[in-house]
């Protein structure tokens, strides 16, 4: 698929070489050949039926030119109707591809713009770096597995599950080793949860620094995870509940990344997971085994999980002793700031996007809380002066993304859009100025501030911050 | 000695009872028959290499500053700089700490008044962390390739660069606690905050005001135009159809 994609004429870029007229983007008049036909020709060559189709298209386009209706938008009807309806569809008039043509299905080639992307200047080593989820184009609450954000500390591996082991040791009556086959025989649960890096929205702590929701909020994903409850495994090894206070989780990557998990979280809803969105975890997300610790920052969800050690004190690992510390203005560092607090963001319209038309839009976005369920999301279009309560789409689950929508009619005037989530503990998402008043401007982690998107009269949306 | 049949029966009953108890307790421990097995001591030793702040898990060994310097030059300096000060690949490791910090146990350079960049040695509250991380994750492209004595040596060299131990120091499992008592930021951390527990209290909570809420748009901060295009062309990062598109942010050639 990828080679075909690379060798195709860039029909989309022709479409994008458009000009603005009467408040609407219009295609150049010479664009009479539908994108789909261009791609068919590029794939299969110009056979008789396609040649015939091309001839008809040219006649139709010439007629349109002659009638002076060439400025009509492609998805708006010409005088006698929409060419997408009036012309015979290339898809409806010939055979399509056979079954299993793509044994593992891929997204449409028309969706290629939505990809995980890096943000420049964050790290110098791509093995210890981040790629962001394209939230601006996603629907509902589930992140497609191939678009789940990445954060690796020493690169990722594709581990043969036959070679993978999980060891549990420390304050247990029997230190045990499990194979993947053994783990997958145990009683499993499947639950949907969000995962957010503690450093999500870090680049905007001091001021707006990145242009789109992919980079402001894209270290956020939400999947259905399948695995065995961690509490079941700890009990299977005979955990010493009297002494156990922390559980160390360790990965099988080069960093052997370790993180201490508070025992309350470990025994509550944590899962030792192999499944993600109905299939095995993707290698970038910890295949074949990762820890799922709902509500806790992403670094606690140790990937390629190989060992759990029960202890009576935290382990003081690098990822909790020199990294993932919350630096306060007085120089004190908060350690073990694991909970991801109540937060939301409008994903469309959002930064770096442009509204082409006036009229009806759904203001849509995501809300989540590491402390439980989302109970309410309010949306403002006037920079936070007045708010309307948005619709929460089902399901609304604890420690899971919740999709919200609000009907909106854009009249071509400037607006500032915001969303504000409230969770079941009653905690309302704060403003950035309120957070800075406590934590200062040099903080990195746990920015759960209200996000503001400024919509200009031209329909362009920009990342701004309102006190 | 003669035993009556009754006494023999009682003894057998005791034995049966004991066996039954054993089998019940075994069945309880193995709720999931055939799943998992006991880890061997060699397996635990192979994987359980973590070192805690109270030095649980610290292996016996020793390494000198001089040995550490040799390893550093060969395996560490290319990323971290000759003196662990380089910001070119990773954030700097050493620098920004003072004698006064060592006395106080808090690094002044971490407070808001300071514009210094934050080095690892400024942030570090537990020397075990340094040892543990070098042992498990360094060098970046060959993790776990250092022997225990080499880990001690590299740790000693870094501690010397930070003026915590003299140039002739030999670090070992016994004297590492002395170093802990000199770490510049040993009293710099707290867990007294609301983000450790689900029921913890957040620093600030927003308001749920719905009408005529106070807003200050005069202090609005906007994305600077200087970043335009740094994240690529946003038109190529949104769908190429529909009424919401990405803005063209291609940088001028």
Short mmCIF file of C-alpha atoms in Angstrom, two decimals, chain B:
data_model
loop_
_atom_site.label_atom_id
_atom_site.label_comp_id
_atom_site.label_asym_id
_atom_site.label_seq_id
_atom_site.Cartn_x
_atom_site.Cartn_y
_atom_site.Cartn_z
CA UNK B 1 5.89 -51.27 72.96
CA UNK B 2 2.48 -52.72 72.40
CA UNK B 3 -0.04 -50.41 70.83
CA UNK B 4 -3.74 -51.06 70.95
CA UNK B 5 -5.53 -51.07 67.59
CA UNK B 6 -7.48 -48.01 68.83
CA UNK B 7 -4.30 -46.05 69.42
CA UNK B 8 -3.02 -47.00 65.97
CA UNK B 9 -6.30 -45.83 64.50
CA UNK B 10 -6.04 -42.51 66.33
CA UNK B 11 -2.49 -42.02 65.07
CA UNK B 12 -3.59 -42.82 61.49
CA UNK B 13 -6.48 -40.39 61.88
CA UNK B 14 -4.01 -37.67 62.95
CA UNK B 15 -1.79 -38.41 59.96
CA UNK B 16 -4.71 -38.36 57.56
CA UNK B 17 -5.95 -35.17 59.12
CA UNK B 18 -2.55 -33.52 58.77
CA UNK B 19 -2.28 -34.66 55.14
CA UNK B 20 -5.74 -33.31 54.45
CA UNK B 21 -4.82 -29.95 56.00
CA UNK B 22 -1.67 -29.79 53.87
CA UNK B 23 -3.61 -30.63 50.74
CA UNK B 24 -6.27 -28.01 51.54
CA UNK B 25 -3.68 -25.30 52.15
CA UNK B 26 -1.83 -26.30 48.99
CA UNK B 27 -5.08 -26.17 47.03
CA UNK B 28 -5.71 -22.71 48.47
CA UNK B 29 -2.28 -21.46 47.37
CA UNK B 30 -2.81 -22.93 43.91
CA UNK B 31 -6.18 -21.59 43.03
CA UNK B 32 -5.09 -21.59 39.39
CA UNK B 33 -3.69 -25.06 38.89
CA UNK B 34 -0.81 -25.35 36.48
CA UNK B 35 -0.25 -21.62 36.16
CA UNK B 36 3.01 -20.04 37.24
CA UNK B 37 5.90 -21.67 39.02
CA UNK B 38 8.32 -20.77 41.77
CA UNK B 39 11.13 -18.49 40.63
CA UNK B 40 14.62 -19.86 41.23
CA UNK B 41 17.15 -17.89 43.24
CA UNK B 42 19.33 -17.53 40.15
CA UNK B 43 16.41 -16.08 38.18
CA UNK B 44 15.62 -13.58 40.89
CA UNK B 45 19.28 -12.58 41.13
CA UNK B 46 19.44 -12.11 37.36
CA UNK B 47 16.54 -9.68 37.21
CA UNK B 48 16.18 -8.15 40.66
CA UNK B 49 18.94 -5.56 40.34
CA UNK B 50 17.07 -2.53 41.66
CA UNK B 51 18.64 -0.46 44.43
CA UNK B 52 16.33 1.39 46.78
CA UNK B 53 17.05 4.69 48.61
CA UNK B 54 17.60 2.66 51.81
CA UNK B 55 20.19 0.67 49.78
CA UNK B 56 18.15 -2.52 49.76
CA UNK B 57 19.45 -4.38 46.73
CA UNK B 58 22.85 -2.64 46.60
CA UNK B 59 25.44 -5.19 45.44
CA UNK B 60 28.81 -5.46 47.10
CA UNK B 61 31.63 -3.86 45.10
CA UNK B 62 33.85 -0.83 44.73
CA UNK B 63 35.17 1.60 42.14
CA UNK B 64 37.49 4.58 42.21
CA UNK B 65 37.07 8.04 40.73
CA UNK B 66 40.12 7.37 38.52
CA UNK B 67 38.64 4.12 37.16
CA UNK B 68 35.38 5.90 36.61
CA UNK B 69 37.05 8.64 34.60
CA UNK B 70 38.50 6.07 32.18
CA UNK B 71 35.10 4.47 31.62
CA UNK B 72 33.49 7.87 31.34
CA UNK B 73 35.84 9.04 28.60
CA UNK B 74 35.34 5.78 26.68
CA UNK B 75 31.60 5.21 27.07
CA UNK B 76 29.80 8.28 28.44
CA UNK B 77 31.51 11.51 27.36
CA UNK B 78 30.33 11.37 23.74
CA UNK B 79 26.77 12.05 24.88
CA UNK B 80 27.19 13.74 28.27
CA UNK B 81 30.43 15.71 27.74
CA UNK B 82 33.84 15.32 29.37
CA UNK B 83 32.57 16.76 32.64
CA UNK B 84 28.94 15.55 32.46
CA UNK B 85 28.04 19.14 31.75
CA UNK B 86 27.03 18.91 28.08
CA UNK B 87 23.46 19.76 27.08
CA UNK B 88 24.04 18.76 23.46
CA UNK B 89 22.39 15.31 23.49
CA UNK B 90 20.72 14.93 26.90
CA UNK B 91 20.09 17.49 29.66
CA UNK B 92 23.31 18.18 31.62
CA UNK B 93 24.06 15.83 34.52
CA UNK B 94 26.43 17.83 36.70
CA UNK B 95 26.60 21.53 37.59
CA UNK B 96 24.53 24.15 39.38
CA UNK B 97 25.23 22.92 42.92
CA UNK B 98 27.24 24.78 45.58
CA UNK B 99 28.99 24.10 48.89
CA UNK B 100 26.12 25.90 50.61
CA UNK B 101 23.68 23.46 48.95
CA UNK B 102 25.71 20.53 50.31
CA UNK B 103 25.54 22.04 53.79
CA UNK B 104 21.83 22.73 53.58
CA UNK B 105 20.63 19.65 51.69
CA UNK B 106 18.58 21.85 49.35
CA UNK B 107 19.71 23.22 45.99
CA UNK B 108 19.08 26.97 45.84
CA UNK B 109 19.30 26.91 42.04
CA UNK B 110 15.99 25.03 41.84
CA UNK B 111 14.00 27.95 43.24
CA UNK B 112 12.10 30.26 40.94
CA UNK B 113 14.64 33.06 41.41
CA UNK B 114 17.28 31.06 39.55
CA UNK B 115 17.50 30.98 35.78
CA UNK B 116 19.94 28.06 35.76
CA UNK B 117 19.05 24.97 33.78
CA UNK B 118 18.30 22.01 35.98
CA UNK B 119 20.97 19.32 36.07
CA UNK B 120 20.51 15.77 37.35
CA UNK B 121 22.83 16.48 40.29
CA UNK B 122 20.69 19.47 41.29
CA UNK B 123 17.51 17.37 41.33
CA UNK B 124 18.94 14.17 42.79
CA UNK B 125 17.81 13.42 46.36
CA UNK B 126 18.94 9.78 46.56
CA UNK B 127 22.34 8.49 45.42
CA UNK B 128 20.82 5.02 45.00
CA UNK B 129 18.93 6.40 41.99
CA UNK B 130 22.18 7.28 40.23
CA UNK B 131 23.69 3.85 40.85
CA UNK B 132 20.50 2.00 39.91
CA UNK B 133 20.00 3.90 36.66
CA UNK B 134 23.61 3.56 35.48
CA UNK B 135 23.45 -0.15 36.27
CA UNK B 136 20.14 -0.83 34.47
CA UNK B 137 20.06 1.64 31.61
CA UNK B 138 23.51 2.95 30.73
CA UNK B 139 25.31 3.31 28.36
CA UNK B 140 22.30 4.34 26.24
CA UNK B 141 23.24 2.04 23.34
CA UNK B 142 24.60 -0.82 25.49
CA UNK B 143 22.57 -0.97 28.69
CA UNK B 144 23.61 -3.42 31.45
CA UNK B 145 27.06 -3.83 29.90
CA UNK B 146 28.90 -2.37 32.91
CA UNK B 147 30.13 -4.69 35.69
CA UNK B 148 29.13 -3.84 39.26
CA UNK B 149 32.57 -2.36 40.07
CA UNK B 150 32.36 -0.26 36.90
CA UNK B 151 28.97 1.08 38.02
CA UNK B 152 30.56 2.05 41.34
CA UNK B 153 33.44 3.70 39.47
CA UNK B 154 31.25 5.74 37.11
CA UNK B 155 29.07 6.79 40.05
CA UNK B 156 32.19 7.82 41.99
CA UNK B 157 33.47 9.85 39.03
CA UNK B 158 30.17 11.75 38.73
CA UNK B 159 30.13 12.39 42.49
CA UNK B 160 33.67 13.77 42.18
CA UNK B 161 32.64 16.05 39.31
CA UNK B 162 29.94 17.40 41.64
CA UNK B 163 32.53 18.02 44.41
CA UNK B 164 30.91 15.47 46.68
CA UNK B 165 33.90 13.13 47.00
CA UNK B 166 37.67 13.78 46.58
CA UNK B 167 39.64 12.68 43.51
CA UNK B 168 41.18 9.71 45.36
CA UNK B 169 37.82 8.37 46.58
CA UNK B 170 36.90 4.72 46.24
CA UNK B 171 33.14 4.22 46.44
CA UNK B 172 31.79 0.97 47.87
CA UNK B 173 28.63 -0.51 49.37
CA UNK B 174 29.64 0.64 52.86
CA UNK B 175 30.63 4.26 52.32
CA UNK B 176 27.85 5.13 49.85
CA UNK B 177 25.66 6.13 52.82
CA UNK B 178 28.22 8.84 53.66
CA UNK B 179 27.76 10.25 50.17
CA UNK B 180 24.00 10.19 50.63
CA UNK B 181 24.43 12.51 53.62
CA UNK B 182 26.26 15.02 51.38
CA UNK B 183 23.88 15.05 48.38
CA UNK B 184 23.07 18.70 47.66
CA UNK B 185 19.33 18.16 47.25
CA UNK B 186 18.84 15.32 49.74
CA UNK B 187 16.04 17.22 51.51
CA UNK B 188 14.55 18.68 48.33
CA UNK B 189 11.58 16.37 47.71
CA UNK B 190 8.11 16.08 49.19
CA UNK B 191 5.22 13.66 48.86
CA UNK B 192 2.87 16.03 50.72
CA UNK B 193 0.62 16.85 47.77
CA UNK B 194 -2.76 15.89 46.40
CA UNK B 195 -1.61 13.87 43.39
CA UNK B 196 -0.50 10.66 45.09
CA UNK B 197 -3.95 9.33 46.00
CA UNK B 198 -7.25 9.22 44.11
CA UNK B 199 -8.88 10.99 47.06
CA UNK B 200 -6.10 13.58 47.25
CA UNK B 201 -7.00 17.26 47.26
CA UNK B 202 -6.16 19.14 44.04
CA UNK B 203 -4.09 22.35 44.31
CA UNK B 204 -6.79 24.44 42.72
CA UNK B 205 -10.28 23.82 41.53
CA UNK B 206 -11.88 25.80 38.74
CA UNK B 207 -15.22 27.55 39.17
CA UNK B 208 -18.48 26.26 37.78
CA UNK B 209 -19.75 29.80 37.06
CA UNK B 210 -22.11 29.76 34.03
CA UNK B 211 -22.97 33.44 33.30
CA UNK B 212 -21.06 36.72 33.32
CA UNK B 213 -17.97 35.04 34.73
CA UNK B 214 -14.87 37.18 35.35
CA UNK B 215 -12.46 37.05 32.40
CA UNK B 216 -9.33 39.07 31.68
CA UNK B 217 -8.71 39.06 27.94
CA UNK B 218 -6.20 41.93 28.19
CA UNK B 219 -3.55 39.49 29.35
CA UNK B 220 -4.24 37.01 26.56
CA UNK B 221 -1.16 35.18 25.34
CA UNK B 222 -1.06 34.08 21.70
CA UNK B 223 1.01 31.56 19.82
CA UNK B 224 4.02 33.52 18.52
CA UNK B 225 4.27 33.79 14.73
CA UNK B 226 7.93 32.73 15.02
CA UNK B 227 6.83 29.12 15.55
CA UNK B 228 4.81 29.10 12.32
CA UNK B 229 5.74 25.99 10.36
CA UNK B 230 7.98 24.47 13.04
CA UNK B 231 5.53 21.60 13.45
CA UNK B 232 5.23 21.12 9.72
CA UNK B 233 2.42 22.11 7.39
CA UNK B 234 -0.81 21.77 9.37
CA UNK B 235 -2.78 21.54 6.10
CA UNK B 236 -1.14 18.13 5.69
CA UNK B 237 -2.09 17.11 9.25
CA UNK B 238 -5.84 17.49 8.82
CA UNK B 239 -8.30 15.86 6.43
CA UNK B 240 -8.08 17.33 2.90
CA UNK B 241 -11.88 17.50 2.61
CA UNK B 242 -14.76 18.88 4.64
CA UNK B 243 -15.39 22.32 6.09
CA UNK B 244 -12.64 22.13 8.70
CA UNK B 245 -9.17 22.01 7.15
CA UNK B 246 -5.64 22.54 8.37
CA UNK B 247 -4.06 25.96 7.89
CA UNK B 248 -1.19 26.20 5.39
CA UNK B 249 1.85 26.70 7.62
CA UNK B 250 4.58 25.78 5.19
CA UNK B 251 7.74 27.70 5.99
CA UNK B 252 8.99 30.04 3.28
CA UNK B 253 11.96 28.36 1.54
#
